[in-house]
Coordinates of C-alpha atoms in Angstrom, one line a residue:
Chain A
M193 CA 13.8 -120.2 80.5
D194 CA 13.0 -120.7 84.2
N195 CA 14.9 -123.7 85.4
S196 CA 12.6 -124.3 88.3
A197 CA 9.7 -124.7 85.9
V198 CA 7.9 -128.0 86.1
V199 CA 5.9 -129.8 83.3
H200 CA 2.7 -131.3 84.7
L201 CA 1.9 -134.1 82.4
I202 CA -1.7 -135.5 82.5
D203 CA -2.6 -138.6 80.5
D204 CA -4.7 -141.6 81.4
D205 CA -2.5 -144.0 79.3
E206 CA 0.3 -145.3 81.4
A207 CA 2.6 -146.0 78.5
V208 CA 2.2 -142.6 77.0
R209 CA 2.8 -141.0 80.5
Q210 CA 6.0 -142.9 81.0
A211 CA 7.3 -142.3 77.5
L212 CA 6.6 -138.6 77.5
A213 CA 8.1 -138.2 81.0
F214 CA 11.2 -140.0 79.8
L215 CA 11.4 -137.8 76.7
L216 CA 10.9 -134.5 78.6
T217 CA 13.5 -135.6 81.2
T218 CA 16.1 -136.3 78.6
A219 CA 15.3 -132.8 77.2
G220 CA 16.1 -131.3 80.6
H221 CA 12.6 -130.7 81.9
A222 CA 11.4 -131.5 85.4
V223 CA 8.2 -133.6 85.1
R224 CA 5.3 -134.5 87.4
V225 CA 2.9 -137.1 86.0
H226 CA -0.8 -137.4 86.8
D227 CA -3.2 -140.1 85.6
S228 CA -6.3 -137.9 85.4
A229 CA -7.4 -134.3 85.4
E230 CA -9.1 -134.8 88.8
S231 CA -5.9 -136.0 90.4
F232 CA -4.0 -133.0 89.1
L233 CA -6.8 -130.7 90.4
Q234 CA -6.4 -132.0 93.9
I235 CA -2.9 -130.6 94.1
A236 CA -3.4 -127.8 91.6
H237 CA -3.1 -125.0 94.2
A238 CA 0.1 -126.4 95.5
A239 CA 1.5 -127.2 92.0
Q240 CA 5.0 -125.9 91.2
P241 CA 5.0 -123.2 88.6
G242 CA 5.5 -124.3 85.0
C243 CA 3.0 -125.6 82.5
I244 CA 0.5 -128.3 81.9
V245 CA 0.5 -130.8 79.1
S246 CA -2.8 -132.7 79.0
D247 CA -4.4 -135.3 76.8
V248 CA -7.9 -134.2 75.7
R249 CA -9.7 -137.5 75.8
M250 CA -9.8 -139.1 79.3
P251 CA -12.3 -140.8 81.5
G252 CA -13.9 -138.4 83.9
L253 CA -12.9 -134.8 83.3
D254 CA -11.5 -134.4 79.8
G255 CA -8.9 -131.9 78.6
I256 CA -11.5 -129.2 77.7
G257 CA -13.2 -129.6 81.1
L258 CA -9.8 -129.3 82.8
L259 CA -9.2 -125.9 81.0
R260 CA -12.6 -124.6 82.2
K261 CA -12.1 -125.8 85.7
L262 CA -8.6 -124.2 85.9
K263 CA -10.1 -120.9 84.8
E264 CA -12.9 -121.3 87.4
I265 CA -10.5 -121.8 90.3
G266 CA -8.1 -119.2 89.1
I267 CA -5.1 -121.3 88.2
T268 CA -3.1 -119.6 85.5
L269 CA -0.7 -122.3 84.5
P270 CA -0.5 -122.4 80.7
V271 CA -1.9 -125.5 79.1
V272 CA -0.8 -127.5 76.0
I273 CA -3.5 -129.9 74.8
M274 CA -2.6 -133.2 73.1
T275 CA -5.2 -134.9 71.0
G276 CA -5.1 -138.4 69.3
H277 CA -7.7 -137.3 66.7
A278 CA -7.5 -133.7 65.8
D279 CA -10.6 -132.2 64.4
V280 CA -11.2 -128.6 63.9
P281 CA -14.2 -128.1 66.2
L282 CA -12.2 -129.6 69.0
A283 CA -9.2 -127.5 68.3
V284 CA -11.3 -124.3 68.3
E285 CA -12.9 -125.3 71.5
A286 CA -9.5 -125.9 73.2
M287 CA -8.1 -122.7 72.0
K288 CA -11.2 -120.7 73.1
A289 CA -11.1 -122.4 76.5
G290 CA -7.6 -121.0 76.9
A291 CA -5.2 -123.6 75.7
V292 CA -1.8 -122.1 74.6
D293 CA -1.4 -124.7 71.9
F294 CA -2.7 -128.1 70.9
I295 CA -0.7 -130.8 69.2
E296 CA -1.7 -134.0 67.5
K297 CA -0.5 -137.4 68.6
P298 CA 1.9 -138.8 67.6
F299 CA 4.2 -135.8 67.3
D300 CA 7.8 -135.1 66.7
D301 CA 9.7 -134.4 69.9
E302 CA 10.5 -130.9 68.7
V303 CA 6.7 -130.1 68.2
L304 CA 6.1 -131.0 71.9
L305 CA 9.2 -129.2 73.1
S306 CA 8.5 -126.0 71.2
A307 CA 4.9 -126.0 72.5
I308 CA 6.2 -126.4 76.0
R309 CA 8.8 -123.6 75.4
L310 CA 5.9 -121.4 74.1
A311 CA 3.8 -122.2 77.2
L312 CA 6.6 -121.6 79.7
S313 CA 7.6 -118.3 78.0
R314 CA 4.0 -117.2 78.2
H315 CA 4.1 -118.0 81.9
G316 CA 7.3 -116.1 82.3
E317 CA 7.1 -113.3 79.8
T318 CA 4.8 -112.6 76.9
G319 CA 7.5 -111.5 74.6
Q320 CA 8.0 -114.7 72.7
R321 CA 4.3 -115.2 72.3
D322 CA 3.9 -111.7 70.9
A323 CA 6.7 -112.3 68.4
E324 CA 5.0 -115.5 67.3
Q325 CA 1.7 -113.7 66.9
A326 CA 3.3 -111.0 64.9
R327 CA 4.8 -113.5 62.6
I328 CA 1.4 -115.2 62.1
R329 CA -0.3 -111.9 61.5
A330 CA 2.2 -111.0 58.8
R331 CA 1.5 -114.3 57.1
I332 CA -2.2 -113.8 57.2
D333 CA -1.8 -110.3 55.8
A334 CA 0.0 -111.9 52.8
L335 CA -3.0 -114.0 51.9
S336 CA -5.3 -112.9 49.1
E337 CA -8.9 -112.0 49.9
R338 CA -10.2 -115.3 48.6
E339 CA -7.5 -117.3 50.5
R340 CA -8.5 -115.4 53.7
Q341 CA -12.2 -116.4 53.1
V342 CA -11.2 -120.0 52.7
L343 CA -9.1 -119.8 55.8
D344 CA -12.1 -118.5 57.8
G345 CA -14.2 -121.4 56.5
L346 CA -11.6 -123.9 57.5
V347 CA -11.3 -122.4 61.0
A348 CA -15.1 -122.5 61.3
G349 CA -14.7 -126.3 60.8
H350 CA -16.4 -126.4 57.4
P351 CA -15.5 -129.1 54.9
N352 CA -14.3 -128.0 51.4
K353 CA -17.7 -128.6 49.8
T354 CA -19.5 -126.2 52.2
I355 CA -16.8 -123.6 51.8
A356 CA -17.2 -123.9 48.0
Y357 CA -20.9 -123.5 48.3
D358 CA -20.7 -120.5 50.6
L359 CA -18.2 -118.7 48.3
A360 CA -19.9 -119.8 45.1
L361 CA -16.6 -121.5 44.0
S362 CA -16.0 -125.0 42.7
P363 CA -14.7 -127.5 45.3
R364 CA -11.6 -127.9 43.1
T365 CA -10.9 -124.1 43.3
V366 CA -11.3 -124.3 47.1
E367 CA -8.8 -127.1 47.2
V368 CA -6.3 -125.0 45.3
H369 CA -6.8 -122.0 47.7
R370 CA -6.6 -124.3 50.7
A371 CA -3.2 -125.6 49.5
N372 CA -2.0 -122.1 48.9
V373 CA -3.1 -121.0 52.4
M374 CA -1.2 -124.0 53.9
I375 CA 2.0 -123.0 52.0
K376 CA 1.8 -119.3 52.7
M377 CA 1.1 -119.9 56.4
G378 CA 3.8 -122.5 56.7
A379 CA 1.3 -124.8 58.3
S380 CA 2.2 -128.5 58.6
S381 CA -1.3 -129.7 59.1
L382 CA -4.9 -128.5 59.3
S383 CA -4.7 -128.3 63.1
D384 CA -1.5 -126.3 62.9
L385 CA -3.3 -123.9 60.5
V386 CA -6.2 -123.6 62.9
R387 CA -3.9 -123.0 65.8
M388 CA -2.2 -120.2 64.0
A389 CA -5.4 -118.6 62.9
L390 CA -6.8 -118.7 66.4
T391 CA -3.6 -117.4 68.0
A392 CA -3.7 -114.4 65.7
K393 CA -7.4 -113.8 66.3
L394 CA -7.1 -114.0 70.1
Q395 CA -4.5 -111.4 70.1
H396 CA -6.6 -109.3 67.7
Q397 CA -9.6 -109.3 70.1
Chain B
M281 CA -70.6 -179.1 12.7
S282 CA -69.7 -182.8 12.9
P283 CA -68.4 -184.2 16.2
S284 CA -65.1 -185.2 14.4
S285 CA -64.5 -181.7 13.2
S286 CA -65.0 -180.2 16.7
N287 CA -62.5 -182.9 17.9
D288 CA -60.1 -181.6 15.3
D289 CA -60.6 -178.0 16.5
A290 CA -59.9 -179.0 20.1
R291 CA -56.9 -180.9 19.0
S292 CA -55.4 -178.0 17.0
R293 CA -56.1 -175.6 19.9
L294 CA -54.3 -177.9 22.2
A295 CA -51.4 -178.2 19.7
A296 CA -51.2 -174.4 19.5
I297 CA -51.1 -174.1 23.3
V298 CA -48.4 -176.7 23.6
E299 CA -46.4 -175.1 20.8
S300 CA -46.5 -171.7 22.3
S301 CA -45.6 -172.7 25.8
D302 CA -42.4 -171.3 27.3
D303 CA -41.9 -174.6 29.2
A304 CA -40.3 -177.4 27.2
I305 CA -43.0 -180.0 26.3
V306 CA -41.7 -183.3 24.9
G307 CA -43.4 -186.5 24.0
K308 CA -41.6 -189.8 23.9
T309 CA -42.3 -193.5 23.5
L310 CA -41.9 -195.9 26.3
D311 CA -38.5 -196.8 24.8
G312 CA -37.4 -193.2 25.1
V313 CA -37.6 -192.1 21.5
V314 CA -38.7 -188.5 21.0
T315 CA -42.0 -188.1 19.2
D316 CA -43.0 -184.5 20.0
W317 CA -40.9 -181.4 20.6
N318 CA -42.4 -177.9 21.0
R319 CA -40.8 -174.5 20.6
G320 CA -40.1 -174.2 24.3
A321 CA -38.0 -177.4 24.1
E322 CA -36.2 -176.0 21.1
S323 CA -35.1 -172.9 23.0
L324 CA -34.4 -174.7 26.2
F325 CA -32.4 -177.6 24.9
G326 CA -31.1 -176.0 21.6
Y327 CA -32.2 -178.9 19.3
R328 CA -34.7 -178.2 16.5
A329 CA -37.7 -180.5 16.4
D330 CA -36.6 -181.9 13.0
E331 CA -33.2 -182.7 14.5
I332 CA -34.4 -184.7 17.4
I333 CA -37.7 -186.3 16.7
G334 CA -37.0 -190.0 16.2
Q335 CA -33.8 -189.7 18.2
P336 CA -33.3 -191.2 21.7
I337 CA -34.2 -188.8 24.5
T338 CA -30.9 -189.7 26.1
L339 CA -29.3 -187.1 23.8
I340 CA -30.3 -184.5 26.5
V341 CA -29.6 -186.7 29.5
P342 CA -26.1 -186.2 31.0
P343 CA -24.2 -189.5 31.4
D344 CA -24.4 -189.3 35.2
R345 CA -28.2 -189.0 35.0
R346 CA -28.7 -192.1 32.8
A347 CA -29.5 -194.4 35.6
E348 CA -32.0 -192.0 37.0
H349 CA -33.6 -191.8 33.5
V350 CA -33.9 -195.6 33.2
D351 CA -35.6 -195.5 36.6
I352 CA -38.1 -192.8 35.5
L353 CA -39.0 -194.8 32.3
E354 CA -39.6 -197.8 34.5
R355 CA -42.0 -195.9 36.8
I356 CA -43.8 -194.5 33.8
R357 CA -44.4 -198.0 32.4
N358 CA -46.0 -198.8 35.8
G359 CA -48.4 -195.8 35.2
E360 CA -46.8 -193.5 37.7
R361 CA -46.6 -189.8 37.3
I362 CA -43.5 -187.9 38.4
D363 CA -44.0 -184.3 39.6
H364 CA -41.5 -181.4 39.7
F365 CA -38.5 -183.6 39.8
V366 CA -35.3 -181.4 40.0
T367 CA -32.5 -182.7 37.8
Q368 CA -30.0 -181.7 35.1
R369 CA -30.1 -181.9 31.3
N370 CA -27.7 -181.4 28.5
R371 CA -28.2 -178.6 25.9
K372 CA -27.1 -179.2 22.4
D373 CA -24.0 -177.0 23.0
G374 CA -22.9 -179.3 25.8
S375 CA -23.8 -177.0 28.6
I376 CA -25.7 -178.3 31.6
I377 CA -28.9 -176.7 32.8
D378 CA -30.9 -177.2 36.0
V379 CA -34.5 -178.2 35.3
S380 CA -37.6 -179.2 37.1
V381 CA -39.5 -181.9 35.1
T382 CA -43.0 -183.4 35.4
I383 CA -43.4 -186.6 33.5
S384 CA -46.8 -188.3 32.9
P385 CA -47.8 -191.4 31.1
I386 CA -49.9 -191.0 27.9
Y387 CA -52.7 -193.4 27.1
D388 CA -54.4 -193.9 23.8
A389 CA -58.1 -193.9 23.2
D390 CA -58.3 -197.6 24.2
G391 CA -56.6 -196.9 27.5
R392 CA -53.3 -198.4 26.5
L393 CA -50.1 -196.9 27.7
R394 CA -48.4 -195.4 24.6
G395 CA -45.7 -193.1 25.8
A396 CA -44.8 -190.3 28.2
S397 CA -45.1 -186.5 28.1
K398 CA -42.4 -184.5 29.8
V399 CA -42.7 -180.8 30.8
A400 CA -39.4 -179.2 31.7
R401 CA -38.9 -175.8 33.3
D402 CA -35.6 -174.0 33.3
L403 CA -34.4 -173.4 36.9
T404 CA -31.1 -171.8 36.0
E405 CA -32.5 -168.3 35.9
R406 CA -34.3 -168.7 39.2
Q407 CA -31.2 -170.2 40.9
E408 CA -29.0 -167.4 39.5
A409 CA -31.4 -164.8 41.0
Q410 CA -31.3 -166.6 44.3
Q411 CA -27.5 -166.8 44.3
R412 CA -27.3 -163.1 43.3
M413 CA -29.6 -162.4 46.3
Q414 CA -27.3 -164.3 48.6
E415 CA -24.3 -162.4 47.2
L416 CA -25.9 -159.1 47.7
Q417 CA -26.8 -160.0 51.3
A418 CA -23.1 -161.0 51.9
E419 CA -22.0 -157.8 50.4
L420 CA -24.4 -155.8 52.6
I421 CA -23.1 -157.6 55.7
H422 CA -19.6 -156.8 54.6
V423 CA -20.4 -153.1 54.0
S424 CA -22.2 -152.7 57.3
R425 CA -19.0 -154.1 58.9
F426 CA -17.2 -151.2 57.3
T427 CA -19.9 -148.8 58.5
A428 CA -19.5 -150.0 62.0
L429 CA -15.7 -149.4 61.7
G430 CA -16.3 -146.0 60.1
E431 CA -18.3 -145.0 63.1
M432 CA -15.4 -146.2 65.3
A433 CA -12.7 -144.5 63.2
S434 CA -12.1 -141.6 65.6
T435 CA -11.8 -144.0 68.6
L436 CA -9.5 -146.3 66.7
A437 CA -7.3 -143.4 65.6
H438 CA -7.0 -142.3 69.2
E439 CA -6.2 -145.9 70.4
L440 CA -3.5 -146.3 67.7
N441 CA -2.0 -142.9 68.4
Q442 CA -1.4 -143.7 72.0
P443 CA 1.3 -146.4 71.4
L444 CA 2.7 -144.4 68.4
T445 CA 3.1 -141.4 70.7
A446 CA 4.9 -143.6 73.3
I447 CA 7.2 -145.1 70.6
A448 CA 8.2 -141.8 69.1
S449 CA 8.8 -140.3 72.6
Y450 CA 10.9 -143.3 73.8
L451 CA 13.0 -143.3 70.7
K452 CA 13.5 -139.6 70.5
G453 CA 14.5 -139.5 74.2
A454 CA 16.9 -142.5 73.7
G455 CA 18.4 -140.5 70.8
R456 CA 19.0 -137.6 73.0
L457 CA 20.7 -139.7 75.7
L458 CA 23.0 -141.3 73.1
D459 CA 23.8 -137.9 71.6
A460 CA 24.8 -136.7 75.1
G461 CA 27.4 -139.5 75.2
E462 CA 27.1 -140.1 78.9
P463 CA 27.9 -143.7 79.8
S464 CA 25.1 -143.7 82.4
G465 CA 22.7 -142.8 79.6
I466 CA 23.2 -146.0 77.6
G467 CA 21.4 -148.3 79.9
M468 CA 18.4 -145.9 80.1
A469 CA 18.4 -145.6 76.3
R470 CA 18.5 -149.4 76.0
D471 CA 15.5 -149.6 78.3
A472 CA 13.6 -146.9 76.4
I473 CA 14.1 -148.8 73.1
E474 CA 12.8 -152.0 74.7
R475 CA 9.7 -150.1 75.9
A476 CA 9.2 -148.6 72.4
A477 CA 9.3 -152.1 70.9
Q478 CA 6.6 -153.2 73.3
Q479 CA 4.4 -150.3 72.3
A480 CA 4.9 -151.2 68.6
L481 CA 3.6 -154.6 69.4
R482 CA 0.6 -153.1 71.2
A483 CA -0.2 -151.1 68.1
G484 CA 0.2 -154.2 66.0
Q485 CA -2.3 -156.1 68.0
I486 CA -4.9 -153.3 67.5
I487 CA -4.3 -153.5 63.7
R488 CA -4.5 -157.3 63.7
R489 CA -7.8 -157.3 65.4
L490 CA -9.0 -154.8 62.9
R491 CA -7.8 -156.7 59.9
E492 CA -9.4 -159.9 61.0
F493 CA -12.6 -158.1 61.4
V494 CA -12.6 -156.4 58.0
S495 CA -11.5 -159.4 56.0
R496 CA -14.5 -160.9 54.2
G497 CA -15.5 -164.1 56.0
E498 CA -16.7 -166.5 53.4
G499 CA -19.5 -167.9 55.4
E500 CA -17.3 -170.5 57.0
R501 CA -19.1 -172.0 60.0
Q502 CA -17.0 -173.8 62.5
A503 CA -17.3 -174.9 66.1
E504 CA -16.3 -171.8 68.0
N505 CA -15.7 -171.4 71.7
L506 CA -18.4 -168.9 72.7
A507 CA -16.6 -167.3 75.6
K508 CA -13.5 -166.7 73.4
L509 CA -15.6 -165.4 70.5
I510 CA -17.2 -162.9 72.8
E511 CA -14.0 -161.8 74.4
E512 CA -12.4 -161.2 71.0
A513 CA -15.3 -159.2 69.7
C514 CA -15.2 -157.1 72.9
A515 CA -11.5 -156.5 72.6
L516 CA -12.4 -154.5 69.4
A517 CA -15.8 -153.2 70.4
L518 CA -14.6 -151.9 73.8
V519 CA -11.7 -149.9 72.2
G520 CA -12.0 -146.5 73.9
A521 CA -14.8 -147.6 76.2
R522 CA -12.8 -147.0 79.3
Q523 CA -12.2 -143.4 78.2
S524 CA -15.9 -143.0 77.9
G525 CA -16.2 -144.1 81.5
V526 CA -18.0 -147.4 80.8
Q527 CA -17.8 -150.2 83.4
V528 CA -17.7 -153.5 81.7
S529 CA -18.5 -156.9 83.3
M530 CA -18.6 -160.3 81.7
A531 CA -20.1 -163.4 83.1
F532 CA -20.0 -166.7 81.2
E533 CA -22.0 -169.6 82.6
S534 CA -19.6 -171.9 81.0
T535 CA -16.3 -171.3 79.2
S536 CA -16.5 -174.5 77.3
T537 CA -19.7 -173.9 75.4
H538 CA -19.2 -174.1 71.7
V539 CA -21.5 -172.8 68.9
L540 CA -21.5 -173.6 65.2
A541 CA -21.0 -170.2 63.8
D542 CA -19.4 -167.9 61.3
K543 CA -17.1 -166.3 63.8
I544 CA -16.6 -163.0 62.0
Q545 CA -20.4 -162.5 61.4
I546 CA -21.4 -163.3 65.0
Q547 CA -18.6 -161.0 66.2
Q548 CA -20.1 -158.3 63.9
V549 CA -23.4 -158.8 65.7
L550 CA -21.8 -158.4 69.1
L551 CA -19.7 -155.5 68.0
N552 CA -22.9 -153.7 66.8
L553 CA -24.7 -154.4 70.1
V554 CA -21.8 -153.4 72.3
R555 CA -21.1 -150.2 70.3
N556 CA -24.8 -149.3 70.4
A557 CA -24.9 -149.8 74.1
I558 CA -21.8 -147.6 74.7
E559 CA -23.3 -144.9 72.4
A560 CA -26.7 -145.1 74.2
M561 CA -25.0 -144.6 77.6
Q562 CA -23.2 -141.4 76.6
E563 CA -26.4 -139.6 77.7
V564 CA -26.5 -141.0 81.2
D565 CA -24.1 -140.8 84.2
R566 CA -24.2 -144.5 85.2
R567 CA -22.6 -146.5 82.4
D568 CA -22.7 -150.2 83.1
L569 CA -22.3 -152.8 80.3
A570 CA -22.9 -156.4 81.2
L571 CA -22.3 -159.3 78.9
S572 CA -23.4 -162.8 80.0
T573 CA -24.1 -166.2 78.5
R574 CA -26.6 -168.8 79.7
R575 CA -27.7 -172.2 78.4
V576 CA -31.5 -172.1 77.9
D577 CA -32.0 -175.7 76.7
S578 CA -30.0 -178.7 75.6
D579 CA -28.9 -177.1 72.3
T580 CA -29.4 -173.4 72.7
V581 CA -27.3 -170.7 74.5
R582 CA -28.4 -167.1 75.0
I583 CA -26.1 -164.1 75.0
D584 CA -27.3 -161.1 76.9
V585 CA -25.9 -157.6 76.3
A586 CA -27.3 -155.3 79.0
D587 CA -26.8 -151.6 79.2
S588 CA -27.8 -148.9 81.7
G589 CA -28.7 -146.4 79.0
P590 CA -32.0 -144.4 78.6
G591 CA -33.8 -147.4 77.1
I592 CA -35.9 -147.7 74.0
S593 CA -39.5 -146.4 73.6
P594 CA -42.0 -149.2 73.0
E595 CA -42.9 -147.8 69.6
I596 CA -39.3 -148.0 68.4
A597 CA -38.7 -151.4 70.2
G598 CA -41.4 -153.0 68.0
Q599 CA -39.7 -152.1 64.7
L600 CA -36.1 -152.0 66.0
F601 CA -34.9 -154.8 63.7
Q602 CA -36.5 -153.3 60.6
P603 CA -34.1 -151.8 58.1
F604 CA -33.8 -147.9 58.1
I605 CA -35.4 -147.5 61.5
T606 CA -32.9 -145.6 63.7
T607 CA -32.8 -143.4 66.7
K608 CA -29.4 -142.1 65.9
Q609 CA -28.9 -138.8 64.1
A610 CA -26.2 -140.1 61.8
G611 CA -27.3 -143.7 61.7
M612 CA -28.4 -145.6 58.6
G613 CA -30.6 -147.9 60.5
V614 CA -29.2 -151.1 59.0
G615 CA -27.1 -152.3 61.9
L616 CA -29.7 -154.2 63.8
S617 CA -31.5 -155.5 60.7
I618 CA -28.2 -157.0 59.6
C619 CA -27.7 -158.4 63.0
R620 CA -31.1 -160.2 62.7
T621 CA -30.3 -161.5 59.3
I622 CA -27.0 -163.0 60.6
V623 CA -28.5 -164.4 63.8
E624 CA -31.5 -166.0 62.0
A625 CA -29.2 -167.5 59.3
H626 CA -27.5 -169.2 62.3
G627 CA -30.8 -170.6 63.5
G628 CA -31.0 -168.2 66.4
R629 CA -33.2 -165.3 67.5
I630 CA -32.5 -161.7 68.5
W631 CA -34.8 -159.6 70.6
V632 CA -34.8 -156.8 73.1
D633 CA -36.2 -156.4 76.6
P634 CA -36.2 -153.5 79.0
N635 CA -33.4 -153.9 81.6
P636 CA -35.1 -154.0 85.1
G637 CA -32.4 -151.6 86.4
G638 CA -32.8 -149.1 83.5
G639 CA -31.6 -149.4 79.9
V640 CA -32.2 -152.4 77.7
I641 CA -31.0 -156.0 77.3
F642 CA -30.4 -157.4 73.9
H643 CA -30.7 -161.2 73.7
V644 CA -29.2 -163.4 71.1
T645 CA -29.7 -167.1 71.0
L646 CA -27.4 -169.5 69.1
K647 CA -27.3 -173.3 68.6
T648 CA -24.7 -175.0 70.6
I649 CA -22.6 -177.9 69.4
D650 CA -21.2 -180.7 71.4
I651 CA -17.5 -180.9 70.7
G652 CA -17.5 -184.7 71.2
E653 CA -20.2 -184.9 68.5
L654 CA -17.7 -183.4 66.1
V655 CA -14.8 -185.6 66.9
H656 CA -16.7 -188.9 66.9
G657 CA -19.5 -188.1 64.5

């Protein structure tokens, strides 16, 4: 890992900012904190290399807006999005807008640290990300046809009932497939699952 | 047909009408001895006619109503009629029923006062229906409170996850420092633990406000400080408002005004109005929310909730407080109708005006109460 890499932390909540900066410092990261997406954008061109960890819900420009703005002005720092209330449409939007990862608050320190490792490795070399994508693809390949259809429905943000209707299954059967998908994919949450599915798909395209 | 037989016909027709009436119809002497007892009386009071005719009417008068009964007999003797007098009577099984009675003197052919007729109507059923209605209304108010919270769930989750994120991060970081075993790290770890504790308290406050709000207020009306009541309601209602870029201002004409109110219910009204305002302003760039209070006369205070949203079309404004009228895609349209129910039950009014600067102003009036009045009165 590049030791000069800096984690640019953006969150409007002061307590969260301080706590995360403290955690990342104890884990050996150099951290710069910013209280809004706008204040980061002001220094973005001069920002030290590394990655961005940003909250999604902020007054003014939100996390998704930040991703779009960065793309627009040609800043390629990888971005990890944090969200306090993960819903699938938001996750899909974040990943499509170019987030490397998105994690749901509150999170275990390892979840954040591995997301940052992934982001920094993407910035440095794409090897680790490729390995991760290969792992996910292998897991998706191990799903049954039905399970893959259920996964597609989940990633599209549909509730169980809708998926059941579309596939002409009972909601109960969808629940069982959904549970199997979670286990086979090794996903810890629905957002984790969506992240994996999108990571694999992005590589695919 | 002789006149006497037509009299007999009329009498037997009358007797049949009396007998078939659902209301209890009872005849008694001026001394209170039962002389007539129809089927309605049998079913209402539980005594058969042959059991009670010749017995004192006091059999169906509860002990605590005896004095009242004596008074009624006295008035009848003076030729008075008593209309729709609401009282209680005993049934044969000992149960008490609420009745409305009309008692009239009976005169004989010579115009002499001979007794009294009493028509009694069962009020229990009607009162039960009324009580059930009130219970349903309380239930609806309670449910709508949950709905308001449901609509806020995403915001509340975000708000709670902030302190939880800080706590987890402080503690995990402190753990790392302690694992590293550097003496210099201990002070920093100690400091991080303290900060984590503060964040736990912050989370607790959010939950406490929530719990108070969800708990079912049992219609308890107390003298409440209006400014405090509004501030507390806003603490909950404004959760996440800053993230939505809403500028909030509050102006209380007096911070010592008290209102006689069910605090939870009035806060529910304010929560609804404030959340509506915030939601309405999502469509516009300037998002100003202003809450203010103003005394309008000696015993009325008005609360204004003004927003800078897109406003309300006149067609909708006219029926805004009707149930199931909504401009929201996912709304039930019960929020404002509940608000009106609550405010009117408090003797106040709620209405809406256009905000001269754009948006709308909701007005709520409440009756004020003089604290001195409570202490000395």
